[in-house]
Amino acid sequence: MLTENQFKGIFETIKPNKEHKDKLLHDMIVKIESETVDKRIPASWRHVRSAMLAAAVMICLLTTTAFAASYMGLDMKFLNFLNPANDEQELYLENGAQLVNKKAVNENGIIEVKQIIGDSNLIYVLLDFTAPEGTVLDAKRYRFETHLSFDHMSSNSSSTGYTLLDDENPSDNKISLMMSYLTKNRTIAGSPVTLMLSNLEAADVYPDIFEKVNPGSWKIKFNLDYKDMSTTYQIDQGISLYNYEATLSSISISPISVTIKVDSAHTKEISEAASRSSREIGLNEYADHYPITIHYKDGTSETTAVFKGMSSGDLITNTITIVKPFTPIINDKEIKAVEFFDKVIPMD
């Protein structure tokens, strides 16, 4: 059972947008009307007054707290993908999530952007795709040619990936995908964007060769109104990476990712040495050339043995950005320290 303070902390993690408010108010009206009809009770002034009071309280909650996202809940496919450790972490995720529910339709299929969760350097976008009738989507992996255009940014270094979610009927024409978008830019939350998808491609588990299986292009505009769940710690400590001097400038931590920023006059040499150290260790799996170890307060730890996410070396600013996603998600409130090469950084 959550304490009052825990509820307050969770409720303060989101600012509901217009879509949240509209959906919740609509759902309330439908519920009130349904109960009135089902119980065959005349809508006396007492009932009307109660309904109005409930609506007023709900609207107050919507405008001042994080109640909206909690009420609407997180899509079950999203929960299964993130796999939160407990009810408290699940509620925290729900209050940071963004409901989108926008679609693009043409003769080649229907794309629907359903929900988004994110932090300062990573967003997860839950997508549903329905191909034309008669098409069977039963491959092991899928992806789209993807471009996420930020209306207020001229350029943005990024990496995009797709995960096929559990499919109850693999012989039909429908799939659900989790699109991951990783970027070194920390100001993506709140940005208006245009998502452009084209040419659905499919592949087997191995090798990493995709082939186009469904043509078409889709464009959807929306705002990134999710709650940034990350906390950034300024470190500014010397560190040695592949025998080159550098400065570990910052670490950002959220339940879904850890982002490390490194400054060095040897950015090119470090990036090249990291690439040389990478090796294939499994089917489409490569050893992590920027491994980190997370130490938890209970004495346990985990190390990133397989590389996931992105690393980007900027030779103009001499900065290396490393974004590491975690699924199942991590309990960021229970991290005692982060170990990166020769440094162990306490997280207070």
Short mmCIF file of N, CA and C in Angstrom, two decimals, residues 21-134:
data_model
loop_
_atom_site.label_atom_id
_atom_site.label_comp_id
_atom_site.label_asym_id
_atom_site.label_seq_id
_atom_site.Cartn_x
_atom_site.Cartn_y
_atom_site.Cartn_z
N LYS A 21 -7.19 15.52 -20.61
CA LYS A 21 -8.40 16.09 -20.01
C LYS A 21 -9.64 15.71 -20.79
N ASP A 22 -9.57 15.81 -22.12
CA ASP A 22 -10.74 15.50 -22.95
C ASP A 22 -11.17 14.05 -22.77
N LYS A 23 -10.18 13.12 -22.76
CA LYS A 23 -10.53 11.70 -22.65
C LYS A 23 -11.15 11.39 -21.29
N LEU A 24 -10.53 11.94 -20.23
CA LEU A 24 -11.05 11.64 -18.90
C LEU A 24 -12.45 12.20 -18.71
N LEU A 25 -12.69 13.44 -19.17
CA LEU A 25 -14.01 14.04 -19.03
C LEU A 25 -15.03 13.27 -19.83
N HIS A 26 -14.66 12.85 -21.05
CA HIS A 26 -15.56 12.04 -21.88
C HIS A 26 -15.90 10.73 -21.20
N ASP A 27 -14.87 10.04 -20.66
CA ASP A 27 -15.09 8.76 -20.00
C ASP A 27 -16.01 8.91 -18.78
N MET A 28 -15.84 10.01 -18.06
CA MET A 28 -16.69 10.25 -16.88
C MET A 28 -18.14 10.44 -17.28
N ILE A 29 -18.36 11.24 -18.34
CA ILE A 29 -19.73 11.49 -18.79
C ILE A 29 -20.39 10.19 -19.23
N VAL A 30 -19.65 9.37 -20.01
CA VAL A 30 -20.18 8.09 -20.46
C VAL A 30 -20.52 7.20 -19.28
N LYS A 31 -19.62 7.17 -18.27
CA LYS A 31 -19.85 6.33 -17.10
C LYS A 31 -21.09 6.77 -16.33
N ILE A 32 -21.22 8.07 -16.13
CA ILE A 32 -22.37 8.59 -15.39
C ILE A 32 -23.67 8.26 -16.12
N GLU A 33 -23.70 8.51 -17.45
CA GLU A 33 -24.89 8.22 -18.24
C GLU A 33 -25.22 6.74 -18.22
N SER A 34 -24.18 5.88 -18.32
CA SER A 34 -24.38 4.44 -18.33
C SER A 34 -24.99 3.97 -17.01
N GLU A 35 -24.46 4.47 -15.89
CA GLU A 35 -24.98 4.04 -14.59
C GLU A 35 -26.43 4.49 -14.40
N THR A 36 -26.73 5.70 -14.92
CA THR A 36 -28.10 6.21 -14.79
C THR A 36 -29.06 5.34 -15.55
N VAL A 37 -28.69 4.92 -16.77
CA VAL A 37 -29.56 4.08 -17.59
C VAL A 37 -29.68 2.68 -17.00
N ASP A 38 -28.53 2.08 -16.61
CA ASP A 38 -28.54 0.72 -16.11
C ASP A 38 -29.40 0.57 -14.87
N LYS A 39 -29.35 1.52 -13.98
CA LYS A 39 -30.07 1.41 -12.73
C LYS A 39 -31.50 1.91 -12.85
N ARG A 40 -31.87 2.47 -14.03
CA ARG A 40 -33.22 2.97 -14.28
C ARG A 40 -33.67 3.89 -13.15
N ILE A 41 -32.77 4.76 -12.73
CA ILE A 41 -33.10 5.72 -11.68
C ILE A 41 -33.31 7.08 -12.33
N PRO A 42 -34.41 7.78 -12.00
CA PRO A 42 -34.63 9.11 -12.57
C PRO A 42 -33.48 10.04 -12.19
N ALA A 43 -33.12 10.88 -13.12
CA ALA A 43 -32.01 11.80 -12.88
C ALA A 43 -32.48 12.96 -12.02
N SER A 44 -32.65 12.68 -10.74
CA SER A 44 -33.10 13.71 -9.83
C SER A 44 -32.01 14.76 -9.67
N TRP A 45 -32.43 15.90 -9.07
CA TRP A 45 -31.47 16.97 -8.86
C TRP A 45 -30.32 16.49 -7.98
N ARG A 46 -30.64 15.56 -7.04
CA ARG A 46 -29.58 15.06 -6.15
C ARG A 46 -28.51 14.33 -6.95
N HIS A 47 -28.97 13.48 -7.91
CA HIS A 47 -28.00 12.75 -8.72
C HIS A 47 -27.21 13.69 -9.61
N VAL A 48 -27.93 14.66 -10.21
CA VAL A 48 -27.24 15.60 -11.10
C VAL A 48 -26.20 16.39 -10.32
N ARG A 49 -26.60 16.82 -9.12
CA ARG A 49 -25.67 17.59 -8.30
C ARG A 49 -24.45 16.75 -7.95
N SER A 50 -24.66 15.46 -7.61
CA SER A 50 -23.52 14.58 -7.29
C SER A 50 -22.59 14.42 -8.48
N ALA A 51 -23.21 14.24 -9.67
CA ALA A 51 -22.40 14.09 -10.87
C ALA A 51 -21.59 15.34 -11.15
N MET A 52 -22.25 16.50 -10.98
CA MET A 52 -21.54 17.76 -11.23
C MET A 52 -20.40 17.94 -10.25
N LEU A 53 -20.65 17.56 -8.97
CA LEU A 53 -19.59 17.69 -7.98
C LEU A 53 -18.42 16.77 -8.31
N ALA A 54 -18.74 15.53 -8.71
CA ALA A 54 -17.67 14.59 -9.08
C ALA A 54 -16.87 15.12 -10.26
N ALA A 55 -17.58 15.68 -11.26
CA ALA A 55 -16.89 16.23 -12.43
C ALA A 55 -16.01 17.39 -12.03
N ALA A 56 -16.51 18.27 -11.13
CA ALA A 56 -15.73 19.42 -10.71
C ALA A 56 -14.46 18.98 -10.00
N VAL A 57 -14.61 17.97 -9.09
CA VAL A 57 -13.43 17.46 -8.38
C VAL A 57 -12.43 16.88 -9.37
N MET A 58 -12.95 16.13 -10.36
CA MET A 58 -12.06 15.50 -11.34
C MET A 58 -11.32 16.54 -12.15
N ILE A 59 -12.02 17.59 -12.57
CA ILE A 59 -11.37 18.64 -13.36
C ILE A 59 -10.29 19.34 -12.54
N CYS A 60 -10.56 19.55 -11.23
CA CYS A 60 -9.55 20.14 -10.37
C CYS A 60 -8.32 19.26 -10.31
N LEU A 61 -8.54 17.94 -10.18
CA LEU A 61 -7.42 17.01 -10.15
C LEU A 61 -6.62 17.08 -11.44
N LEU A 62 -7.36 17.17 -12.56
CA LEU A 62 -6.70 17.18 -13.87
C LEU A 62 -5.83 18.40 -14.04
N THR A 63 -6.26 19.52 -13.50
CA THR A 63 -5.52 20.75 -13.72
C THR A 63 -4.41 20.95 -12.71
N THR A 64 -4.38 20.14 -11.64
CA THR A 64 -3.38 20.39 -10.60
C THR A 64 -2.52 19.18 -10.30
N THR A 65 -2.86 18.00 -10.76
CA THR A 65 -2.11 16.82 -10.37
C THR A 65 -1.87 15.90 -11.55
N ALA A 66 -1.30 14.77 -11.26
CA ALA A 66 -1.00 13.77 -12.29
C ALA A 66 -2.08 12.72 -12.39
N PHE A 67 -3.30 13.03 -11.94
CA PHE A 67 -4.32 12.00 -11.85
C PHE A 67 -4.76 11.47 -13.20
N ALA A 68 -4.65 12.31 -14.25
CA ALA A 68 -5.18 11.92 -15.55
C ALA A 68 -4.54 10.66 -16.09
N ALA A 69 -3.21 10.63 -16.18
CA ALA A 69 -2.54 9.46 -16.76
C ALA A 69 -2.77 8.23 -15.92
N SER A 70 -2.82 8.40 -14.58
CA SER A 70 -3.06 7.26 -13.71
C SER A 70 -4.42 6.65 -14.00
N TYR A 71 -5.44 7.52 -14.23
CA TYR A 71 -6.79 7.03 -14.48
C TYR A 71 -6.83 6.25 -15.79
N MET A 72 -6.14 6.79 -16.83
CA MET A 72 -6.22 6.16 -18.14
C MET A 72 -5.40 4.89 -18.21
N GLY A 73 -4.32 4.79 -17.44
CA GLY A 73 -3.52 3.59 -17.41
C GLY A 73 -2.57 3.47 -18.59
N LEU A 74 -1.60 2.58 -18.42
CA LEU A 74 -0.61 2.32 -19.45
C LEU A 74 -1.05 1.09 -20.23
N ASP A 75 -0.88 1.13 -21.54
CA ASP A 75 -1.26 0.00 -22.39
C ASP A 75 -0.56 -1.27 -21.89
N MET A 76 -1.30 -2.39 -21.86
CA MET A 76 -0.74 -3.64 -21.33
C MET A 76 0.50 -4.07 -22.11
N LYS A 77 0.53 -3.82 -23.41
CA LYS A 77 1.72 -4.17 -24.20
C LYS A 77 2.92 -3.34 -23.76
N PHE A 78 2.65 -2.08 -23.41
CA PHE A 78 3.73 -1.23 -22.89
C PHE A 78 4.25 -1.78 -21.57
N LEU A 79 3.34 -2.17 -20.68
CA LEU A 79 3.74 -2.71 -19.38
C LEU A 79 4.54 -4.00 -19.54
N ASN A 80 4.09 -4.88 -20.43
CA ASN A 80 4.81 -6.14 -20.64
C ASN A 80 6.21 -5.89 -21.18
N PHE A 81 6.36 -4.86 -22.02
CA PHE A 81 7.66 -4.53 -22.59
C PHE A 81 8.60 -3.96 -21.52
N LEU A 82 8.10 -3.03 -20.70
CA LEU A 82 8.95 -2.38 -19.70
C LEU A 82 9.15 -3.25 -18.46
N ASN A 83 8.13 -4.05 -18.12
CA ASN A 83 8.21 -4.99 -17.00
C ASN A 83 8.62 -4.32 -15.69
N PRO A 84 7.82 -3.38 -15.16
CA PRO A 84 8.15 -2.73 -13.89
C PRO A 84 8.22 -3.72 -12.75
N ALA A 85 9.04 -3.39 -11.74
CA ALA A 85 9.31 -4.32 -10.65
C ALA A 85 8.16 -4.43 -9.67
N ASN A 86 7.36 -3.37 -9.51
CA ASN A 86 6.29 -3.40 -8.52
C ASN A 86 5.19 -2.40 -8.90
N ASP A 87 4.11 -2.38 -8.09
CA ASP A 87 2.97 -1.51 -8.38
C ASP A 87 3.36 -0.03 -8.32
N GLU A 88 4.24 0.31 -7.37
CA GLU A 88 4.65 1.71 -7.25
C GLU A 88 5.38 2.19 -8.50
N GLN A 89 6.27 1.36 -9.02
CA GLN A 89 7.00 1.74 -10.23
C GLN A 89 6.06 1.79 -11.43
N GLU A 90 5.08 0.88 -11.47
CA GLU A 90 4.10 0.90 -12.56
C GLU A 90 3.28 2.18 -12.54
N LEU A 91 2.85 2.60 -11.35
CA LEU A 91 2.08 3.83 -11.23
C LEU A 91 2.92 5.03 -11.62
N TYR A 92 4.19 5.00 -11.25
CA TYR A 92 5.11 6.09 -11.62
C TYR A 92 5.22 6.21 -13.14
N LEU A 93 5.34 5.08 -13.82
CA LEU A 93 5.41 5.08 -15.28
C LEU A 93 4.12 5.61 -15.90
N GLU A 94 2.98 5.18 -15.35
CA GLU A 94 1.70 5.62 -15.89
C GLU A 94 1.57 7.14 -15.83
N ASN A 95 2.05 7.71 -14.74
CA ASN A 95 1.92 9.16 -14.58
C ASN A 95 2.90 9.95 -15.43
N GLY A 96 3.90 9.27 -15.97
CA GLY A 96 4.82 9.94 -16.88
C GLY A 96 4.48 9.72 -18.33
N ALA A 97 3.52 8.83 -18.60
CA ALA A 97 3.21 8.46 -19.98
C ALA A 97 2.36 9.53 -20.67
N GLN A 98 2.40 9.49 -21.99
CA GLN A 98 1.61 10.41 -22.80
C GLN A 98 0.68 9.61 -23.70
N LEU A 99 -0.60 9.97 -23.64
CA LEU A 99 -1.58 9.36 -24.55
C LEU A 99 -1.62 10.16 -25.84
N VAL A 100 -1.43 9.49 -26.99
CA VAL A 100 -1.42 10.19 -28.28
C VAL A 100 -2.67 9.80 -29.09
N ASN A 101 -2.79 8.51 -29.45
CA ASN A 101 -3.94 8.01 -30.21
C ASN A 101 -4.21 8.82 -31.48
N LYS A 102 -3.17 8.97 -32.30
CA LYS A 102 -3.32 9.61 -33.61
C LYS A 102 -2.96 8.60 -34.68
N LYS A 103 -3.67 8.66 -35.82
CA LYS A 103 -3.43 7.67 -36.87
C LYS A 103 -3.29 8.33 -38.23
N ALA A 104 -2.64 7.58 -39.13
CA ALA A 104 -2.53 7.96 -40.53
C ALA A 104 -3.00 6.77 -41.36
N VAL A 105 -3.84 7.05 -42.35
CA VAL A 105 -4.48 5.99 -43.13
C VAL A 105 -4.25 6.21 -44.62
N ASN A 106 -3.89 5.17 -45.34
CA ASN A 106 -3.90 5.20 -46.80
C ASN A 106 -4.15 3.78 -47.31
N GLU A 107 -4.08 3.60 -48.62
CA GLU A 107 -4.42 2.30 -49.21
C GLU A 107 -3.44 1.20 -48.83
N ASN A 108 -2.28 1.57 -48.25
CA ASN A 108 -1.26 0.58 -47.89
C ASN A 108 -1.32 0.18 -46.42
N GLY A 109 -2.23 0.80 -45.66
CA GLY A 109 -2.35 0.39 -44.27
C GLY A 109 -2.63 1.54 -43.34
N ILE A 110 -2.75 1.21 -42.05
CA ILE A 110 -3.08 2.18 -41.00
C ILE A 110 -1.99 2.16 -39.93
N ILE A 111 -1.41 3.34 -39.66
CA ILE A 111 -0.46 3.50 -38.56
C ILE A 111 -1.16 4.27 -37.44
N GLU A 112 -1.06 3.77 -36.21
CA GLU A 112 -1.60 4.49 -35.07
C GLU A 112 -0.52 4.65 -34.01
N VAL A 113 -0.23 5.91 -33.65
CA VAL A 113 0.67 6.20 -32.54
C VAL A 113 -0.18 6.24 -31.28
N LYS A 114 0.06 5.31 -30.32
CA LYS A 114 -0.84 5.16 -29.19
C LYS A 114 -0.33 5.87 -27.93
N GLN A 115 0.84 5.47 -27.42
CA GLN A 115 1.33 6.05 -26.17
C GLN A 115 2.84 6.27 -26.26
N ILE A 116 3.36 7.17 -25.42
CA ILE A 116 4.79 7.48 -25.40
C ILE A 116 5.26 7.55 -23.95
N ILE A 117 6.45 7.00 -23.72
CA ILE A 117 7.17 7.18 -22.46
C ILE A 117 8.59 7.63 -22.80
N GLY A 118 9.17 8.50 -21.98
CA GLY A 118 10.51 8.95 -22.33
C GLY A 118 11.25 9.60 -21.19
N ASP A 119 12.50 9.94 -21.48
CA ASP A 119 13.31 10.73 -20.56
C ASP A 119 14.07 11.75 -21.39
N SER A 120 15.26 12.18 -20.91
CA SER A 120 15.96 13.25 -21.61
C SER A 120 16.62 12.78 -22.90
N ASN A 121 16.90 11.48 -23.06
CA ASN A 121 17.64 11.00 -24.21
C ASN A 121 17.02 9.80 -24.92
N LEU A 122 15.89 9.33 -24.44
CA LEU A 122 15.25 8.15 -25.03
C LEU A 122 13.73 8.29 -24.95
N ILE A 123 13.05 7.97 -26.05
CA ILE A 123 11.59 7.85 -26.00
C ILE A 123 11.19 6.50 -26.58
N TYR A 124 10.15 5.93 -25.99
CA TYR A 124 9.51 4.72 -26.53
C TYR A 124 8.14 5.12 -27.07
N VAL A 125 7.88 4.75 -28.33
CA VAL A 125 6.62 5.07 -28.98
C VAL A 125 5.91 3.75 -29.31
N LEU A 126 4.72 3.56 -28.74
CA LEU A 126 3.93 2.36 -29.02
C LEU A 126 3.12 2.58 -30.29
N LEU A 127 3.36 1.72 -31.31
CA LEU A 127 2.71 1.83 -32.61
C LEU A 127 1.90 0.59 -32.90
N ASP A 128 0.73 0.77 -33.50
CA ASP A 128 -0.03 -0.33 -34.09
C ASP A 128 -0.04 -0.14 -35.60
N PHE A 129 0.17 -1.24 -36.35
CA PHE A 129 0.10 -1.17 -37.81
C PHE A 129 -0.85 -2.24 -38.32
N THR A 130 -1.76 -1.82 -39.20
CA THR A 130 -2.70 -2.75 -39.85
C THR A 130 -2.48 -2.68 -41.35
N ALA A 131 -2.06 -3.80 -41.93
CA ALA A 131 -1.84 -3.87 -43.37
C ALA A 131 -3.16 -4.14 -44.08
N PRO A 132 -3.22 -3.97 -45.40
CA PRO A 132 -4.46 -4.27 -46.14
C PRO A 132 -4.92 -5.70 -45.91
N GLU A 133 -6.24 -5.92 -46.00
CA GLU A 133 -6.82 -7.25 -45.81
C GLU A 133 -6.16 -8.26 -46.75
N GLY A 134 -5.88 -9.45 -46.22
CA GLY A 134 -5.22 -10.49 -47.00
C GLY A 134 -3.73 -10.57 -46.79
#
